[in-house]
C-alpha positions as MATLAB code, in Angstrom:
seq = 'XXXXXXXXXXXXXXXXXXXXXXXXXXXXXXXXXXXXXXXXXXXXXXXXXXXXXXXXXXXXXXXXXXXXXXXXXXXXXXXXXXXXXXXXXXXXXXXXXXXXXXXXXXXXXXXXXXXXXXXXXXXXXXXXXXXXXXXXXXXXXXXXXXXXXXXXXXXXXXXXXXXXXXXXXXXXXXXXXXXXXXXXXXXXXXXXXXXXXXXXXXXXXXXXXXXXXXXXXXXXXXXXXXXXXXXXXXXXXXXXXXXXXXXXXXXXXXXXXXXXXXXXXXXXXXXXXXXXXXXXXXXXXXXXXXXX';
ca = [
     -25.387 -145.251   18.501;
     -24.292 -141.941   17.024;
     -23.074 -143.769   13.964;
     -26.471 -145.353   13.346;
     -28.262 -141.985   13.682;
     -25.878 -140.402   11.192;
     -26.496 -143.227    8.755;
     -30.300 -142.857    9.048;
     -30.118 -139.143    8.459;
     -27.941 -139.715    5.416;
     -30.443 -142.184    4.006;
     -33.359 -139.767    4.502;
     -31.427 -136.979    2.848;
     -30.555 -139.141   -0.170;
     -34.198 -140.258   -0.571;
     -35.392 -136.656   -0.473;
     -32.819 -135.617   -3.023;
     -33.893 -138.420   -5.399;
     -37.589 -137.513   -4.968;
     -36.890 -133.889   -5.773;
     -34.952 -134.798   -8.922;
     -37.787 -137.055  -10.053;
     -40.406 -134.371   -9.552;
     -38.337 -131.792  -11.427;
     -37.809 -134.160  -14.362;
     -41.522 -135.019  -14.613;
     -42.519 -131.325  -14.507;
     -40.379 -130.480  -17.552;
     -41.606 -133.395  -19.704;
     -45.391 -133.418  -18.903;
     -47.646 -131.381  -21.282;
     -49.427 -128.389  -19.936;
     -53.244 -128.640  -20.332;
     -54.957 -125.305  -20.503;
     -58.740 -124.927  -20.105;
     -60.588 -124.014  -23.280;
     -63.656 -121.802  -23.274;
     -66.308 -122.431  -25.971;
     -67.251 -119.398  -28.032;
     -70.843 -118.143  -27.656;
     -73.325 -119.557  -30.205;
     -74.130 -116.063  -31.468;
     -70.527 -115.065  -32.035;
     -69.663 -114.703  -35.687;
     -66.076 -114.745  -36.801;
     -65.135 -111.758  -38.917;
     -61.802 -113.095  -40.032;
     -61.148 -115.285  -43.025;
     -64.710 -116.576  -43.780;
     -64.661 -119.889  -45.631;
     -66.910 -120.064  -48.747;
     -69.600 -122.717  -48.671;
     -69.871 -124.621  -51.933;
     -73.424 -124.839  -53.389;
     -75.004 -128.084  -54.547;
     -74.823 -126.905  -58.153;
     -71.076 -126.056  -57.884;
     -70.134 -129.099  -55.870;
     -72.197 -131.819  -57.676;
     -73.471 -130.956  -61.220;
     -74.283 -134.605  -62.088;
     -76.658 -134.865  -59.106;
     -78.502 -131.702  -60.162;
     -78.833 -132.957  -63.737;
     -80.252 -136.238  -62.511;
     -82.765 -134.386  -60.346;
     -83.876 -132.252  -63.303;
     -84.283 -135.311  -65.514;
     -86.341 -137.009  -62.816;
     -88.627 -133.951  -62.576;
     -89.046 -133.830  -66.366;
     -89.901 -137.526  -66.473;
     -92.433 -137.062  -63.670;
     -94.111 -134.113  -65.444;
     -94.176 -136.068  -68.719;
     -95.967 -138.947  -67.024;
     -98.490 -136.537  -65.507;
     -99.103 -134.946  -68.927;
     -99.623 -138.349  -70.546;
    -102.054 -139.357  -67.791;
    -103.971 -136.081  -68.208;
    -104.167 -136.584  -72.000;
    -105.455 -140.127  -71.549;
    -108.072 -138.944  -69.052;
    -109.180 -136.191  -71.433;
    -109.532 -138.659  -74.314;
    -111.594 -140.950  -72.105;
    -113.893 -138.062  -71.156;
    -114.308 -137.150  -74.819;
    -115.222 -140.750  -75.673;
    -117.725 -140.859  -72.809;
    -119.193 -137.502  -73.903;
    -119.617 -138.811  -77.456;
    -121.416 -141.869  -76.095;
    -123.707 -139.668  -73.995;
    -124.499 -137.507  -77.041;
    -125.397 -140.568  -79.112;
    -127.616 -141.881  -76.300;
    -129.397 -138.527  -75.962;
    -129.947 -138.327  -79.717;
    -131.368 -141.856  -79.787;
    -133.725 -141.025  -76.924;
    -134.834 -137.803  -78.605;
    -135.620 -139.671  -81.809;
    -137.519 -142.297  -79.834;
    -139.545 -139.574  -78.092;
    -140.305 -137.993  -81.452;
    -141.495 -141.346  -82.763;
    -143.695 -141.872  -79.725;
    -145.115 -138.360  -80.060;
    -146.019 -139.145  -83.662;
    -147.466 -142.617  -83.003;
    -149.365 -142.077  -79.756;
    -152.364 -140.210  -81.260;
    -152.946 -143.070  -83.719;
    -152.932 -145.639  -80.908;
    -155.580 -143.864  -78.852;
    -159.173 -144.891  -79.540;
    -160.861 -142.286  -81.691;
    -163.688 -140.399  -80.028;
    -167.146 -141.283  -81.278;
    -167.846 -138.821  -84.072;
    -170.913 -136.661  -83.598;
    -173.080 -135.843  -86.555;
    -171.879 -132.233  -86.518;
    -168.213 -133.278  -86.455;
    -168.799 -135.689  -89.331;
    -170.488 -132.952  -91.344;
    -167.532 -130.675  -90.632;
    -165.034 -133.334  -91.771;
    -166.945 -133.899  -94.985;
    -167.187 -130.198  -95.723;
    -163.496 -129.747  -94.975;
    -162.571 -132.447  -97.484;
    -164.863 -130.942 -100.082;
    -163.183 -127.563  -99.510;
    -159.794 -129.284 -100.025;
    -160.856 -130.391 -103.520;
    -162.512 -133.781 -102.985;
    -165.961 -134.366 -104.476;
    -168.836 -134.980 -102.003;
    -169.059 -138.747 -102.539;
    -165.281 -139.133 -102.211;
    -165.256 -136.984  -99.067;
    -168.001 -139.113  -97.495;
    -166.103 -142.278  -98.388;
    -162.818 -140.979  -96.945;
    -164.442 -140.129  -93.609;
    -165.750 -143.706  -93.323;
    -162.508 -145.201  -94.614;
    -160.389 -143.288  -92.114;
    -162.516 -144.486  -89.214;
    -162.232 -148.066  -90.459;
    -158.434 -147.796  -90.668;
    -158.201 -146.499  -87.094;
    -160.325 -149.401  -85.863;
    -158.169 -151.875  -87.788;
    -155.106 -150.458  -86.013;
    -156.802 -150.865  -82.636;
    -157.799 -154.461  -83.396;
    -154.237 -155.186  -84.498;
    -152.818 -153.761  -81.288;
    -155.295 -155.735  -79.199;
    -154.352 -158.955  -80.990;
    -150.606 -158.308  -80.602;
    -150.990 -157.701  -76.855;
    -153.083 -160.852  -76.373;
    -150.668 -163.032  -78.359;
    -147.473 -161.479  -76.974;
    -145.920 -159.950  -80.088;
    -146.517 -156.274  -79.337;
    -143.457 -154.028  -79.911;
    -141.848 -156.568  -82.248;
    -140.807 -156.281  -85.921;
    -143.913 -158.257  -86.806;
    -146.155 -155.663  -85.154;
    -144.301 -152.764  -86.788;
    -144.630 -154.337  -90.233;
    -148.344 -155.045  -89.762;
    -148.925 -151.462  -88.638;
    -146.996 -150.145  -91.618;
    -149.067 -152.258  -93.998;
    -152.328 -150.908  -92.574;
    -151.147 -147.307  -92.781;
    -149.524 -147.250  -96.209;
    -149.647 -150.730  -97.741;
    -151.992 -152.235 -100.275;
    -155.568 -151.269  -99.537;
    -154.659 -148.373  -97.287;
    -156.082 -144.866  -97.743;
    -152.647 -143.666  -98.779;
    -152.379 -146.329 -101.479;
    -155.916 -145.607 -102.727;
    -155.470 -141.848 -102.947;
    -151.864 -141.586 -104.098;
    -149.256 -139.217 -102.593;
    -150.662 -135.873 -103.788;
    -154.291 -136.504 -102.762;
    -153.144 -138.114  -99.514;
    -151.107 -134.990  -98.743;
    -154.263 -132.872  -99.213;
    -156.271 -135.327  -97.108;
    -153.843 -135.080  -94.171;
    -153.771 -131.299  -94.309;
    -157.564 -130.977  -94.642;
    -158.191 -133.229  -91.632;
    -155.741 -131.294  -89.428;
    -152.992 -133.928  -89.322;
    -149.269 -133.315  -89.708;
    -148.020 -133.983  -93.228;
    -144.370 -132.886  -93.011;
    -141.300 -134.275  -91.271;
    -138.975 -131.412  -90.306;
    -135.411 -131.295  -89.015;
    -135.148 -129.978  -85.473;
    -131.347 -130.183  -85.214;
    -128.331 -131.499  -87.118;
    -125.760 -133.812  -85.520;
    -122.127 -132.758  -85.961;
    -120.114 -134.764  -88.541;
    -123.306 -136.430  -89.794;
    -124.299 -136.995  -93.451;
    -126.949 -134.300  -92.956;
    -124.290 -131.764  -91.989;
    -122.021 -132.879  -94.837;
    -124.630 -132.177  -97.546;
    -125.803 -128.923  -95.917;
    -129.175 -129.790  -94.376;
    -130.383 -127.173  -91.892;
    -132.801 -127.045  -88.946;
    -136.280 -126.190  -90.247;
    -135.879 -128.074  -93.525;
    -138.957 -130.195  -94.357;
    -138.352 -133.551  -96.063;
    -140.692 -134.087  -99.039;
    -139.228 -137.298 -100.450;
    -136.332 -139.723 -100.059;
    -135.155 -141.793 -103.028;
    -138.433 -141.023 -104.809;
    -140.720 -142.038 -101.907;
    -142.935 -139.354 -100.374;
    -142.358 -138.744  -96.668;
    -145.283 -137.892  -94.392;
    -144.173 -139.346  -91.045;
    -141.162 -140.519  -89.031;
    -142.149 -144.079  -89.865;
    -141.969 -143.328  -93.600;
    -138.463 -141.925  -93.253;
    -137.205 -144.838  -91.147;
    -138.585 -147.320  -93.672;
    -136.798 -145.831  -96.688;
    -133.471 -145.118  -94.959;
    -133.182 -148.756  -93.863;
    -134.120 -150.173  -97.291;
    -131.678 -150.838 -100.127;
    -127.891 -150.930  -99.844;
    -126.163 -148.886  -97.094;
    -124.069 -146.066  -98.525;
    -125.965 -145.984 -101.839;
    -126.300 -142.432 -103.167;
    -129.941 -141.323 -103.181;
    -131.774 -138.033 -103.711;
    -133.472 -136.326 -100.785;
    -135.953 -133.560 -101.633;
    -136.571 -130.824  -99.077;
    -138.436 -127.544  -98.724;
    -136.467 -124.618  -97.308;
    -138.024 -121.171  -97.005;
    -140.680 -122.132  -99.546;
    -138.138 -123.394 -102.105;
    -137.748 -127.042 -103.156;
    -134.181 -128.361 -103.175;
    -132.747 -131.735 -104.195;
    -129.576 -133.018 -102.548;
    -127.667 -136.302 -102.744;
    -126.997 -138.286  -99.568;
    -125.747 -141.773  -98.661;
    -128.550 -144.154  -97.774;
    -128.648 -144.845  -94.053;
    -128.930 -142.736  -90.890;
    -129.184 -139.048  -91.764;
    -127.967 -137.723  -88.408;
    -130.797 -135.429  -87.316;
    -133.479 -135.042  -84.679;
    -136.979 -134.860  -86.098;
    -140.205 -132.997  -85.614;
    -143.466 -132.731  -87.512;
    -145.770 -129.980  -88.682;
    -148.776 -129.296  -90.883;
    -148.007 -127.490  -94.165;
    -150.414 -126.611  -96.922;
    -149.657 -128.790  -99.959;
];
């Protein structure tokens, strides 16, 4: 009994000794973990600051590529702006041409409308005045009386022509324009009977416009090239006297385009002769009444 107790005590003692040795060994070999405290976010280290490399210092090729991309982008924008500007200039030129065409058409209508209106029935006093006016302009009494009748007949012929063209459907056609031109200045017309000088006096004496004048000059036009100026009155074109817009349109569209012809003008009371290419002159027109 005593022997068994001594043996048990010895076993317990040996087990405790082995446990102690094991704990001591593990304590020397195990790493010591110390708690770490994070530095405050606002704390700035004052020792050994590390330089931060810039994008230019660290990657020059990337910066060069970025600059080239920007230059290419700006170049494309510049090209697009230039193209848009050219398009606007082309559109502006087209608008100018349209406006000039409309202005010329209005001028033509302003010149032709009075002839298309039915003349008022002449009173005896008005007829006497017309006859006396023609006599004062240098026509003899019989010729003055004849011209008053002849002018009324021509106006009625124009009205009958217009009525026929409307009824038959060829108003505002080249056929109608040619027929009107023949009545005004063709064979048998007052202009053909009198000749240019007497017809000029007849127009002035009866209060009608007898001069085609230049209201404005179109840039880069033949008129600008030869030095025509606003206010110039056209007397003749290639030898043909000019009394109306219709006269000028007829002679500029005749002959060969580009042919050199002489245009005679009056500027500040002086007659001038200039050479111009046959075709559009490049002006806007007006009319006035000048003493021959």
